[in-house]
mmCIF file with all atom_site columns, C-alpha atoms in Angstrom:
data_model
loop_
_atom_site.group_PDB
_atom_site.id
_atom_site.type_symbol
_atom_site.label_atom_id
_atom_site.label_alt_id
_atom_site.label_comp_id
_atom_site.label_asym_id
_atom_site.label_entity_id
_atom_site.label_seq_id
_atom_site.pdbx_PDB_ins_code
_atom_site.Cartn_x
_atom_site.Cartn_y
_atom_site.Cartn_z
_atom_site.occupancy
_atom_site.B_iso_or_equiv
_atom_site.pdbx_formal_charge
_atom_site.auth_seq_id
_atom_site.auth_comp_id
_atom_site.auth_asym_id
_atom_site.auth_atom_id
_atom_site.pdbx_PDB_model_num
ATOM 1   C CA . MET B 1 1   ? -45.097 -24.497 -3.596  1.00 41.00 ? 76  MET B CA 1
ATOM 2   C CA . ARG B 1 2   ? -44.501 -28.115 -4.514  1.00 46.00 ? 77  ARG B CA 1
ATOM 3   C CA . THR B 1 3   ? -41.898 -29.175 -7.042  1.00 42.00 ? 78  THR B CA 1
ATOM 4   C CA . PHE B 1 4   ? -40.939 -32.540 -8.432  1.00 43.00 ? 79  PHE B CA 1
ATOM 5   C CA . ARG B 1 5   ? -38.878 -34.056 -11.178 1.00 42.00 ? 80  ARG B CA 1
ATOM 6   C CA . ILE B 1 6   ? -39.605 -37.495 -12.553 1.00 41.00 ? 81  ILE B CA 1
ATOM 7   C CA . GLN B 1 7   ? -36.210 -39.062 -13.191 1.00 40.00 ? 82  GLN B CA 1
ATOM 8   C CA . THR B 1 8   ? -37.261 -42.505 -14.420 1.00 36.00 ? 83  THR B CA 1
ATOM 9   C CA . LEU B 1 9   ? -40.942 -43.279 -14.604 1.00 39.00 ? 84  LEU B CA 1
ATOM 10  C CA . LEU B 1 10  ? -41.830 -46.957 -15.049 1.00 41.00 ? 85  LEU B CA 1
ATOM 11  C CA . SER B 1 11  ? -38.419 -48.404 -15.799 1.00 40.00 ? 86  SER B CA 1
ATOM 12  C CA . VAL B 1 12  ? -39.105 -52.095 -16.317 1.00 41.00 ? 87  VAL B CA 1
ATOM 13  C CA . LEU B 1 13  ? -36.734 -54.796 -15.127 1.00 40.00 ? 88  LEU B CA 1
ATOM 14  C CA . GLY B 1 14  ? -38.919 -57.574 -16.528 1.00 38.00 ? 89  GLY B CA 1
ATOM 15  C CA . ALA B 1 15  ? -39.733 -60.942 -15.003 1.00 35.00 ? 90  ALA B CA 1
ATOM 16  C CA . PHE B 1 16  ? -37.250 -62.292 -12.463 1.00 31.00 ? 91  PHE B CA 1
ATOM 17  C CA . ALA B 1 17  ? -36.422 -65.155 -14.756 1.00 29.00 ? 92  ALA B CA 1
ATOM 18  C CA . CYS B 1 18  ? -35.085 -62.919 -17.512 1.00 32.00 ? 93  CYS B CA 1
ATOM 19  C CA . CYS B 1 19  ? -33.929 -59.718 -15.896 1.00 33.00 ? 94  CYS B CA 1
ATOM 20  C CA . LEU B 1 20  ? -30.306 -60.855 -15.677 1.00 30.00 ? 95  LEU B CA 1
ATOM 21  C CA . THR B 1 21  ? -30.062 -61.304 -19.446 1.00 31.00 ? 96  THR B CA 1
ATOM 22  C CA . GLN B 1 22  ? -32.385 -58.555 -20.645 1.00 40.00 ? 97  GLN B CA 1
ATOM 23  C CA . GLY B 1 23  ? -31.484 -55.838 -18.177 1.00 54.00 ? 98  GLY B CA 1
ATOM 24  C CA . ALA B 1 24  ? -33.641 -52.771 -17.653 1.00 77.00 ? 99  ALA B CA 1
ATOM 25  C CA . THR B 1 25  ? -35.859 -51.159 -20.273 1.00 86.00 ? 100 THR B CA 1
ATOM 26  C CA . VAL B 1 26  ? -36.816 -47.522 -19.742 1.00 89.00 ? 101 VAL B CA 1
ATOM 27  C CA . ILE B 1 27  ? -40.510 -47.119 -20.503 1.00 90.00 ? 102 ILE B CA 1
ATOM 28  C CA . VAL B 1 28  ? -40.656 -43.353 -20.059 1.00 91.00 ? 103 VAL B CA 1
ATOM 29  C CA . SER B 1 29  ? -38.375 -40.824 -18.409 1.00 92.00 ? 104 SER B CA 1
ATOM 30  C CA . ASP B 1 30  ? -38.725 -37.083 -17.879 1.00 93.00 ? 105 ASP B CA 1
ATOM 31  C CA . ASN B 1 31  ? -36.121 -34.742 -16.411 1.00 92.00 ? 106 ASN B CA 1
ATOM 32  C CA . TYR B 1 32  ? -38.016 -31.565 -17.396 1.00 94.00 ? 107 TYR B CA 1
ATOM 33  C CA . ASN B 1 33  ? -34.819 -30.407 -19.105 1.00 93.00 ? 108 ASN B CA 1
ATOM 34  C CA . VAL B 1 34  ? -36.354 -27.450 -20.942 1.00 95.00 ? 109 VAL B CA 1
ATOM 35  C CA . THR B 1 35  ? -36.629 -23.728 -20.351 1.00 95.00 ? 110 THR B CA 1
ATOM 36  C CA . GLY B 1 36  ? -40.016 -23.060 -18.801 1.00 94.00 ? 111 GLY B CA 1
ATOM 37  C CA . SER B 1 37  ? -42.572 -21.008 -20.693 1.00 96.00 ? 112 SER B CA 1
ATOM 38  C CA . GLY B 1 38  ? -46.154 -20.326 -19.676 1.00 97.00 ? 113 GLY B CA 1
ATOM 39  C CA . SER B 1 39  ? -48.351 -22.459 -17.439 1.00 97.00 ? 114 SER B CA 1
ATOM 40  C CA . GLY B 1 40  ? -50.967 -25.178 -17.755 1.00 97.00 ? 115 GLY B CA 1
ATOM 41  C CA . PHE B 1 41  ? -51.207 -28.167 -20.093 1.00 97.00 ? 116 PHE B CA 1
ATOM 42  C CA . ALA B 1 42  ? -51.433 -26.871 -23.661 1.00 98.00 ? 117 ALA B CA 1
ATOM 43  C CA . LEU B 1 43  ? -48.891 -28.484 -25.976 1.00 98.00 ? 118 LEU B CA 1
ATOM 44  C CA . ASN B 1 44  ? -45.426 -26.895 -25.894 1.00 98.00 ? 119 ASN B CA 1
ATOM 45  C CA . THR B 1 45  ? -46.245 -24.701 -22.926 1.00 97.00 ? 120 THR B CA 1
ATOM 46  C CA . GLY B 1 46  ? -46.431 -25.019 -19.140 1.00 97.00 ? 121 GLY B CA 1
ATOM 47  C CA . ILE B 1 47  ? -45.944 -28.624 -18.010 1.00 96.00 ? 122 ILE B CA 1
ATOM 48  C CA . ASN B 1 48  ? -45.891 -29.702 -21.667 1.00 97.00 ? 123 ASN B CA 1
ATOM 49  C CA . ARG B 1 49  ? -43.097 -27.322 -22.698 1.00 97.00 ? 124 ARG B CA 1
ATOM 50  C CA . GLY B 1 50  ? -41.004 -29.235 -25.249 1.00 97.00 ? 125 GLY B CA 1
ATOM 51  C CA . ILE B 1 51  ? -43.837 -31.721 -25.860 1.00 97.00 ? 126 ILE B CA 1
ATOM 52  C CA . ASN B 1 52  ? -45.826 -31.329 -29.062 1.00 97.00 ? 127 ASN B CA 1
ATOM 53  C CA . PRO B 1 53  ? -46.007 -34.831 -30.589 1.00 96.00 ? 128 PRO B CA 1
ATOM 54  C CA . PRO B 1 54  ? -44.102 -36.074 -32.462 1.00 96.00 ? 129 PRO B CA 1
ATOM 55  C CA . THR B 1 55  ? -41.653 -33.589 -30.888 1.00 97.00 ? 130 THR B CA 1
ATOM 56  C CA . THR B 1 56  ? -41.003 -34.493 -27.254 1.00 97.00 ? 131 THR B CA 1
ATOM 57  C CA . ARG B 1 57  ? -38.557 -34.035 -24.407 1.00 95.00 ? 132 ARG B CA 1
ATOM 58  C CA . LEU B 1 58  ? -39.589 -37.445 -23.006 1.00 94.00 ? 133 LEU B CA 1
ATOM 59  C CA . THR B 1 59  ? -37.351 -40.470 -23.479 1.00 92.00 ? 134 THR B CA 1
ATOM 60  C CA . GLY B 1 60  ? -38.091 -44.193 -23.358 1.00 91.00 ? 135 GLY B CA 1
ATOM 61  C CA . SER B 1 61  ? -39.897 -46.862 -25.343 1.00 91.00 ? 136 SER B CA 1
ATOM 62  C CA . THR B 1 62  ? -43.478 -45.538 -24.991 1.00 92.00 ? 137 THR B CA 1
ATOM 63  C CA . THR B 1 63  ? -43.099 -41.812 -25.585 1.00 92.00 ? 138 THR B CA 1
ATOM 64  C CA . ALA B 1 64  ? -44.954 -41.614 -28.917 1.00 93.00 ? 139 ALA B CA 1
ATOM 65  C CA . ASN B 1 65  ? -47.843 -39.130 -28.603 1.00 95.00 ? 140 ASN B CA 1
ATOM 66  C CA . LEU B 1 66  ? -47.484 -38.874 -24.816 1.00 96.00 ? 141 LEU B CA 1
ATOM 67  C CA . ARG B 1 67  ? -48.278 -35.570 -23.163 1.00 97.00 ? 142 ARG B CA 1
ATOM 68  C CA . TYR B 1 68  ? -49.425 -34.495 -19.687 1.00 96.00 ? 143 TYR B CA 1
ATOM 69  C CA . ILE B 1 69  ? -53.092 -33.847 -19.025 1.00 96.00 ? 144 ILE B CA 1
ATOM 70  C CA . ASN B 1 70  ? -54.817 -32.213 -16.085 1.00 95.00 ? 145 ASN B CA 1
ATOM 71  C CA . THR B 1 71  ? -57.134 -34.506 -14.084 1.00 94.00 ? 146 THR B CA 1
ATOM 72  C CA . GLY B 1 72  ? -57.510 -32.483 -10.888 1.00 92.00 ? 147 GLY B CA 1
ATOM 73  C CA . THR B 1 73  ? -59.498 -29.399 -9.959  1.00 93.00 ? 148 THR B CA 1
ATOM 74  C CA . LYS B 1 74  ? -56.653 -26.987 -9.188  1.00 93.00 ? 149 LYS B CA 1
ATOM 75  C CA . ALA B 1 75  ? -56.318 -24.015 -11.547 1.00 95.00 ? 150 ALA B CA 1
ATOM 76  C CA . THR B 1 76  ? -54.037 -24.909 -14.455 1.00 96.00 ? 151 THR B CA 1
ATOM 77  C CA . THR B 1 77  ? -52.132 -21.640 -13.998 1.00 96.00 ? 152 THR B CA 1
ATOM 78  C CA . ALA B 1 78  ? -50.534 -23.266 -10.918 1.00 94.00 ? 153 ALA B CA 1
ATOM 79  C CA . TYR B 1 79  ? -48.525 -25.654 -13.121 1.00 94.00 ? 154 TYR B CA 1
ATOM 80  C CA . THR B 1 80  ? -45.198 -24.543 -14.595 1.00 95.00 ? 155 THR B CA 1
ATOM 81  C CA . ILE B 1 81  ? -41.671 -25.765 -15.287 1.00 94.00 ? 156 ILE B CA 1
ATOM 82  C CA . THR B 1 82  ? -39.140 -23.829 -13.222 1.00 92.00 ? 157 THR B CA 1
ATOM 83  C CA . SER B 1 83  ? -35.398 -24.574 -13.068 1.00 91.00 ? 158 SER B CA 1
ATOM 84  C CA . SER B 1 84  ? -35.906 -27.889 -14.902 1.00 92.00 ? 159 SER B CA 1
ATOM 85  C CA . LYS B 1 85  ? -38.526 -29.095 -12.430 1.00 92.00 ? 160 LYS B CA 1
ATOM 86  C CA . ALA B 1 86  ? -42.285 -29.367 -12.575 1.00 93.00 ? 161 ALA B CA 1
ATOM 87  C CA . GLN B 1 87  ? -43.691 -26.872 -10.090 1.00 92.00 ? 162 GLN B CA 1
ATOM 88  C CA . VAL B 1 88  ? -47.170 -26.756 -8.590  1.00 92.00 ? 163 VAL B CA 1
ATOM 89  C CA . ASP B 1 89  ? -47.928 -23.451 -6.900  1.00 90.00 ? 164 ASP B CA 1
ATOM 90  C CA . ALA B 1 90  ? -50.347 -22.957 -4.033  1.00 85.00 ? 165 ALA B CA 1
ATOM 91  C CA . ALA B 1 91  ? -53.951 -22.690 -5.242  1.00 87.00 ? 166 ALA B CA 1
ATOM 92  C CA . ALA B 1 92  ? -57.386 -23.858 -4.174  1.00 87.00 ? 167 ALA B CA 1
ATOM 93  C CA . ASN B 1 93  ? -58.496 -27.477 -4.664  1.00 89.00 ? 168 ASN B CA 1
ATOM 94  C CA . ALA B 1 94  ? -56.582 -30.692 -5.261  1.00 88.00 ? 169 ALA B CA 1
ATOM 95  C CA . GLY B 1 95  ? -54.234 -30.956 -8.228  1.00 90.00 ? 170 GLY B CA 1
ATOM 96  C CA . ARG B 1 96  ? -53.447 -34.091 -10.209 1.00 93.00 ? 171 ARG B CA 1
ATOM 97  C CA . PHE B 1 97  ? -52.002 -34.847 -13.635 1.00 93.00 ? 172 PHE B CA 1
ATOM 98  C CA . VAL B 1 98  ? -51.067 -37.914 -15.682 1.00 94.00 ? 173 VAL B CA 1
ATOM 99  C CA . LEU B 1 99  ? -49.552 -38.877 -19.014 1.00 95.00 ? 174 LEU B CA 1
ATOM 100 C CA . SER B 1 100 ? -51.894 -39.452 -21.951 1.00 95.00 ? 175 SER B CA 1
ATOM 101 C CA . ALA B 1 101 ? -51.438 -40.670 -25.532 1.00 95.00 ? 176 ALA B CA 1
ATOM 102 C CA . ASP B 1 102 ? -54.706 -39.330 -26.913 1.00 94.00 ? 177 ASP B CA 1
ATOM 103 C CA . GLY B 1 103 ? -55.378 -36.161 -24.926 1.00 92.00 ? 178 GLY B CA 1
ATOM 104 C CA . PRO B 1 104 ? -58.527 -36.958 -22.901 1.00 93.00 ? 179 PRO B CA 1
ATOM 105 C CA . THR B 1 105 ? -57.605 -40.270 -21.186 1.00 94.00 ? 180 THR B CA 1
ATOM 106 C CA . SER B 1 106 ? -54.683 -41.481 -19.085 1.00 93.00 ? 181 SER B CA 1
ATOM 107 C CA . PHE B 1 107 ? -52.182 -43.857 -20.675 1.00 93.00 ? 182 PHE B CA 1
ATOM 108 C CA . ASP B 1 108 ? -52.524 -47.580 -19.884 1.00 92.00 ? 183 ASP B CA 1
ATOM 109 C CA . TYR B 1 109 ? -49.074 -49.028 -19.201 1.00 91.00 ? 184 TYR B CA 1
ATOM 110 C CA . SER B 1 110 ? -50.171 -52.652 -18.791 1.00 89.00 ? 185 SER B CA 1
ATOM 111 C CA . THR B 1 111 ? -49.071 -53.734 -22.274 1.00 90.00 ? 186 THR B CA 1
ATOM 112 C CA . ALA B 1 112 ? -45.720 -51.956 -22.049 1.00 89.00 ? 187 ALA B CA 1
ATOM 113 C CA . LEU B 1 113 ? -45.074 -53.507 -18.639 1.00 88.00 ? 188 LEU B CA 1
ATOM 114 C CA . GLY B 1 114 ? -46.218 -56.982 -19.645 1.00 88.00 ? 189 GLY B CA 1
ATOM 115 C CA . THR B 1 115 ? -48.337 -57.325 -16.527 1.00 89.00 ? 190 THR B CA 1
ATOM 116 C CA . ALA B 1 116 ? -50.924 -59.519 -18.281 1.00 89.00 ? 191 ALA B CA 1
ATOM 117 C CA . ALA B 1 117 ? -48.360 -62.342 -18.306 1.00 91.00 ? 192 ALA B CA 1
ATOM 118 C CA . ALA B 1 118 ? -47.313 -61.901 -14.655 1.00 92.00 ? 193 ALA B CA 1
ATOM 119 C CA . THR B 1 119 ? -47.760 -64.803 -12.245 1.00 93.00 ? 194 THR B CA 1
ATOM 120 C CA . PRO B 1 120 ? -46.552 -65.513 -8.691  1.00 92.00 ? 195 PRO B CA 1
ATOM 121 C CA . THR B 1 121 ? -43.717 -67.684 -10.084 1.00 93.00 ? 196 THR B CA 1
ATOM 122 C CA . THR B 1 122 ? -42.772 -65.260 -12.900 1.00 93.00 ? 197 THR B CA 1
ATOM 123 C CA . PRO B 1 123 ? -43.645 -61.796 -11.599 1.00 92.00 ? 198 PRO B CA 1
ATOM 124 C CA . VAL B 1 124 ? -42.987 -58.567 -13.444 1.00 91.00 ? 199 VAL B CA 1
ATOM 125 C CA . VAL B 1 125 ? -40.793 -56.171 -11.496 1.00 92.00 ? 200 VAL B CA 1
ATOM 126 C CA . TYR B 1 126 ? -40.631 -52.479 -12.323 1.00 91.00 ? 201 TYR B CA 1
ATOM 127 C CA . ASP B 1 127 ? -39.075 -49.441 -10.696 1.00 91.00 ? 202 ASP B CA 1
ATOM 128 C CA . ILE B 1 128 ? -40.282 -45.881 -10.480 1.00 91.00 ? 203 ILE B CA 1
ATOM 129 C CA . ALA B 1 129 ? -37.738 -43.289 -9.356  1.00 90.00 ? 204 ALA B CA 1
ATOM 130 C CA . ILE B 1 130 ? -38.782 -39.742 -8.578  1.00 91.00 ? 205 ILE B CA 1
ATOM 131 C CA . SER B 1 131 ? -37.161 -36.678 -7.035  1.00 91.00 ? 206 SER B CA 1
ATOM 132 C CA . ILE B 1 132 ? -39.819 -34.775 -5.113  1.00 92.00 ? 207 ILE B CA 1
ATOM 133 C CA . LYS B 1 133 ? -40.037 -31.779 -2.784  1.00 93.00 ? 208 LYS B CA 1
ATOM 134 C CA . ASN B 1 134 ? -42.894 -30.308 -0.774  1.00 93.00 ? 209 ASN B CA 1
ATOM 135 C CA . ALA B 1 135 ? -42.315 -26.680 0.190   1.00 91.00 ? 210 ALA B CA 1
ATOM 136 C CA . SER B 1 136 ? -45.922 -25.706 0.942   1.00 91.00 ? 211 SER B CA 1
ATOM 137 C CA . SER B 1 137 ? -46.501 -23.108 3.634   1.00 91.00 ? 212 SER B CA 1
ATOM 138 C CA . ASP B 1 138 ? -49.034 -25.267 5.484   1.00 92.00 ? 213 ASP B CA 1
ATOM 139 C CA . ASN B 1 139 ? -49.799 -29.006 5.638   1.00 92.00 ? 214 ASN B CA 1
ATOM 140 C CA . GLN B 1 140 ? -50.708 -29.780 2.022   1.00 91.00 ? 215 GLN B CA 1
ATOM 141 C CA . ARG B 1 141 ? -49.606 -33.187 0.745   1.00 92.00 ? 216 ARG B CA 1
ATOM 142 C CA . CYS B 1 142 ? -47.497 -33.932 -2.322  1.00 92.00 ? 217 CYS B CA 1
ATOM 143 C CA . SER B 1 143 ? -48.174 -37.346 -3.829  1.00 92.00 ? 218 SER B CA 1
ATOM 144 C CA . PHE B 1 144 ? -47.238 -39.952 -6.415  1.00 93.00 ? 219 PHE B CA 1
ATOM 145 C CA . ALA B 1 145 ? -49.347 -43.023 -7.048  1.00 92.00 ? 220 ALA B CA 1
ATOM 146 C CA . LEU B 1 146 ? -50.176 -46.058 -9.171  1.00 90.00 ? 221 LEU B CA 1
ATOM 147 C CA . GLY B 1 147 ? -53.702 -47.169 -9.946  1.00 87.00 ? 222 GLY B CA 1
ATOM 148 C CA . THR B 1 148 ? -55.800 -49.308 -12.223 1.00 86.00 ? 223 THR B CA 1
ATOM 149 C CA . ILE B 1 149 ? -57.962 -46.259 -12.942 1.00 87.00 ? 224 ILE B CA 1
ATOM 150 C CA . GLU B 1 150 ? -57.210 -42.530 -13.007 1.00 90.00 ? 225 GLU B CA 1
ATOM 151 C CA . SER B 1 151 ? -58.670 -41.254 -9.753  1.00 89.00 ? 226 SER B CA 1
ATOM 152 C CA . ASP B 1 152 ? -57.962 -39.487 -6.467  1.00 90.00 ? 227 ASP B CA 1
ATOM 153 C CA . ALA B 1 153 ? -56.217 -40.741 -3.314  1.00 90.00 ? 228 ALA B CA 1
ATOM 154 C CA . PHE B 1 154 ? -59.220 -42.798 -2.258  1.00 91.00 ? 229 PHE B CA 1
ATOM 155 C CA . SER B 1 155 ? -58.790 -45.188 -5.213  1.00 91.00 ? 230 SER B CA 1
ATOM 156 C CA . TRP B 1 156 ? -55.014 -45.605 -5.551  1.00 91.00 ? 231 TRP B CA 1
ATOM 157 C CA . ALA B 1 157 ? -53.650 -49.139 -5.678  1.00 90.00 ? 232 ALA B CA 1
ATOM 158 C CA . PHE B 1 158 ? -50.573 -47.697 -3.978  1.00 92.00 ? 233 PHE B CA 1
ATOM 159 C CA . GLY B 1 159 ? -49.509 -44.133 -3.429  1.00 93.00 ? 234 GLY B CA 1
ATOM 160 C CA . PHE B 1 160 ? -47.071 -42.293 -1.202  1.00 94.00 ? 235 PHE B CA 1
ATOM 161 C CA . GLN B 1 161 ? -47.312 -38.758 0.126   1.00 95.00 ? 236 GLN B CA 1
ATOM 162 C CA . ILE B 1 162 ? -44.785 -36.407 1.707   1.00 95.00 ? 237 ILE B CA 1
ATOM 163 C CA . TYR B 1 163 ? -46.196 -33.829 4.093   1.00 95.00 ? 238 TYR B CA 1
ATOM 164 C CA . ARG B 1 164 ? -46.195 -32.315 7.560   1.00 96.00 ? 239 ARG B CA 1
ATOM 165 C CA . THR B 1 165 ? -49.061 -32.102 10.027  1.00 96.00 ? 240 THR B CA 1
ATOM 166 C CA . ASN B 1 166 ? -48.773 -28.363 10.756  1.00 95.00 ? 241 ASN B CA 1
ATOM 167 C CA . SER B 1 167 ? -47.050 -25.252 9.421   1.00 94.00 ? 242 SER B CA 1
ATOM 168 C CA . THR B 1 168 ? -44.369 -25.187 12.146  1.00 95.00 ? 243 THR B CA 1
ATOM 169 C CA . MET B 1 169 ? -43.089 -28.745 11.640  1.00 96.00 ? 244 MET B CA 1
ATOM 170 C CA . THR B 1 170 ? -39.612 -28.885 10.079  1.00 97.00 ? 245 THR B CA 1
ATOM 171 C CA . LYS B 1 171 ? -39.585 -32.562 9.110   1.00 97.00 ? 246 LYS B CA 1
ATOM 172 C CA . TYR B 1 172 ? -41.328 -34.731 6.544   1.00 96.00 ? 247 TYR B CA 1
ATOM 173 C CA . LEU B 1 173 ? -43.774 -37.493 7.203   1.00 96.00 ? 248 LEU B CA 1
ATOM 174 C CA . ILE B 1 174 ? -43.990 -40.119 4.471   1.00 96.00 ? 249 ILE B CA 1
ATOM 175 C CA . GLY B 1 175 ? -47.418 -41.699 4.237   1.00 95.00 ? 250 GLY B CA 1
ATOM 176 C CA . LYS B 1 176 ? -49.105 -44.471 2.285   1.00 94.00 ? 251 LYS B CA 1
ATOM 177 C CA . ARG B 1 177 ? -52.489 -44.504 0.561   1.00 94.00 ? 252 ARG B CA 1
ATOM 178 C CA . ILE B 1 178 ? -53.848 -47.936 -0.454  1.00 92.00 ? 253 ILE B CA 1
ATOM 179 C CA . ASP B 1 179 ? -57.373 -48.686 -1.646  1.00 91.00 ? 254 ASP B CA 1
ATOM 180 C CA . THR B 1 180 ? -59.347 -51.606 -0.225  1.00 88.00 ? 255 THR B CA 1
ATOM 181 C CA . THR B 1 181 ? -59.375 -53.326 -3.629  1.00 85.00 ? 256 THR B CA 1
ATOM 182 C CA . ALA B 1 182 ? -55.572 -53.509 -3.485  1.00 85.00 ? 257 ALA B CA 1
ATOM 183 C CA . SER B 1 183 ? -55.178 -54.317 0.219   1.00 84.00 ? 258 SER B CA 1
ATOM 184 C CA . GLY B 1 184 ? -58.146 -56.614 0.855   1.00 82.00 ? 259 GLY B CA 1
ATOM 185 C CA . LEU B 1 185 ? -58.863 -54.727 4.082   1.00 85.00 ? 260 LEU B CA 1
ATOM 186 C CA . VAL B 1 186 ? -62.241 -53.350 5.111   1.00 90.00 ? 261 VAL B CA 1
ATOM 187 C CA . ALA B 1 187 ? -61.069 -49.726 4.899   1.00 93.00 ? 262 ALA B CA 1
ATOM 188 C CA . ASP B 1 188 ? -58.586 -47.720 2.837   1.00 93.00 ? 263 ASP B CA 1
ATOM 189 C CA . LEU B 1 189 ? -55.125 -47.295 4.327   1.00 92.00 ? 264 LEU B CA 1
ATOM 190 C CA . ASN B 1 190 ? -54.085 -43.708 5.006   1.00 95.00 ? 265 ASN B CA 1
ATOM 191 C CA . SER B 1 191 ? -51.257 -43.674 7.521   1.00 95.00 ? 266 SER B CA 1
ATOM 192 C CA . ALA B 1 192 ? -47.663 -42.610 8.030   1.00 95.00 ? 267 ALA B CA 1
ATOM 193 C CA . ILE B 1 193 ? -44.857 -44.987 7.099   1.00 95.00 ? 268 ILE B CA 1
ATOM 194 C CA . THR B 1 194 ? -42.051 -43.050 8.735   1.00 95.00 ? 269 THR B CA 1
ATOM 195 C CA . THR B 1 195 ? -40.993 -39.620 9.986   1.00 97.00 ? 270 THR B CA 1
ATOM 196 C CA . LEU B 1 196 ? -37.744 -38.113 8.743   1.00 97.00 ? 271 LEU B CA 1
ATOM 197 C CA . GLY B 1 197 ? -35.354 -35.970 10.754  1.00 97.00 ? 272 GLY B CA 1
ATOM 198 C CA . ALA B 1 198 ? -35.683 -32.304 11.670  1.00 97.00 ? 273 ALA B CA 1
ATOM 199 C CA . GLY B 1 199 ? -34.939 -29.906 8.810   1.00 97.00 ? 274 GLY B CA 1
ATOM 200 C CA . THR B 1 200 ? -35.997 -32.303 6.061   1.00 96.00 ? 275 THR B CA 1
ATOM 201 C CA . PHE B 1 201 ? -39.215 -30.488 5.159   1.00 96.00 ? 276 PHE B CA 1
ATOM 202 C CA . GLY B 1 202 ? -38.731 -28.470 1.985   1.00 94.00 ? 277 GLY B CA 1
ATOM 203 C CA . THR B 1 203 ? -35.729 -30.512 0.839   1.00 94.00 ? 278 THR B CA 1
ATOM 204 C CA . GLU B 1 204 ? -35.685 -32.747 -2.243  1.00 93.00 ? 279 GLU B CA 1
ATOM 205 C CA . LEU B 1 205 ? -36.081 -36.484 -1.667  1.00 93.00 ? 280 LEU B CA 1
ATOM 206 C CA . ASN B 1 206 ? -35.015 -39.246 -4.038  1.00 92.00 ? 281 ASN B CA 1
ATOM 207 C CA . VAL B 1 207 ? -37.651 -41.973 -3.791  1.00 92.00 ? 282 VAL B CA 1
ATOM 208 C CA . LEU B 1 208 ? -37.630 -45.416 -5.403  1.00 91.00 ? 283 LEU B CA 1
ATOM 209 C CA . MET B 1 209 ? -40.853 -47.410 -5.692  1.00 91.00 ? 284 MET B CA 1
ATOM 210 C CA . ARG B 1 210 ? -40.266 -51.049 -6.683  1.00 92.00 ? 285 ARG B CA 1
ATOM 211 C CA . VAL B 1 211 ? -43.337 -53.049 -7.678  1.00 92.00 ? 286 VAL B CA 1
ATOM 212 C CA . THR B 1 212 ? -43.338 -56.844 -7.829  1.00 92.00 ? 287 THR B CA 1
ATOM 213 C CA . ASP B 1 213 ? -46.466 -57.637 -9.833  1.00 91.00 ? 288 ASP B CA 1
ATOM 214 C CA . ALA B 1 214 ? -47.673 -61.233 -9.513  1.00 91.00 ? 289 ALA B CA 1
ATOM 215 C CA . GLY B 1 215 ? -50.634 -60.763 -11.833 1.00 89.00 ? 290 GLY B CA 1
ATOM 216 C CA . VAL B 1 216 ? -54.319 -61.308 -11.163 1.00 86.00 ? 291 VAL B CA 1
ATOM 217 C CA . GLU B 1 217 ? -54.950 -63.249 -7.930  1.00 83.00 ? 292 GLU B CA 1
ATOM 218 C CA . THR B 1 218 ? -58.066 -63.920 -5.881  1.00 79.00 ? 293 THR B CA 1
ATOM 219 C CA . SER B 1 219 ? -56.300 -65.364 -2.820  1.00 79.00 ? 294 SER B CA 1
ATOM 220 C CA . ALA B 1 220 ? -52.803 -65.783 -1.323  1.00 81.00 ? 295 ALA B CA 1
ATOM 221 C CA . PHE B 1 221 ? -51.704 -62.482 -2.836  1.00 83.00 ? 296 PHE B CA 1
ATOM 222 C CA . HIS B 1 222 ? -48.044 -62.235 -3.861  1.00 89.00 ? 297 HIS B CA 1
ATOM 223 C CA . SER B 1 223 ? -47.733 -58.733 -5.359  1.00 90.00 ? 298 SER B CA 1
ATOM 224 C CA . ARG B 1 224 ? -45.561 -56.378 -3.314  1.00 90.00 ? 299 ARG B CA 1
ATOM 225 C CA . VAL B 1 225 ? -44.509 -52.711 -3.257  1.00 91.00 ? 300 VAL B CA 1
ATOM 226 C CA . GLN B 1 226 ? -41.206 -51.607 -1.730  1.00 92.00 ? 301 GLN B CA 1
ATOM 227 C CA . LEU B 1 227 ? -40.496 -47.937 -1.046  1.00 93.00 ? 302 LEU B CA 1
ATOM 228 C CA . SER B 1 228 ? -36.985 -46.680 -0.340  1.00 93.00 ? 303 SER B CA 1
ATOM 229 C CA . LEU B 1 229 ? -35.092 -43.393 -0.093  1.00 92.00 ? 304 LEU B CA 1
ATOM 230 C CA . ASP B 1 230 ? -31.817 -42.428 -1.801  1.00 79.00 ? 305 ASP B CA 1
#
């Protein structure tokens, strides 16, 4: 079983030059604060309980028409809302889902984030905060990622995963997944960042991902991702 609750997804601080005067703008936030009913991704049921545009439980500036869609190969019956958290039960194949405004395609946040105007001297900085728990019985990974396309772990611009290497381990490993197009390296990065203390596996972590987006660059790359806990 893997559960997670998105507390503030894509909360934009804006360019460094203006963040002190403009403050933070919440793009979309989801606390899954509804009573669960059913499973899957149909509107107003399962993961989309309370979402049937224009009705929505989502908050923020880009919530119009947004709903979750399934993009993985895990059975949709594995996805529910339980105790105000999104829950993914054990089932065959990899699971993955994203927000969409039209139903079949993932939502493009570039306009909302203003990343087209980002430069190394005036970067766009945005935060993603998520509470996440992996309580699987074996060594399955639970992930959250950013990408320029909707795809699996082999194409993420940056993603993190919480997991353990075997079913007897009592502590989390936190790993990173970065595609070659984002790193400039000859191979994708898939390695551990850190190992947490004993007894942490199965507990809920509060993770903050801060992205400093310097825009399109072909050399001397300035974009950065910072990952922190609590």
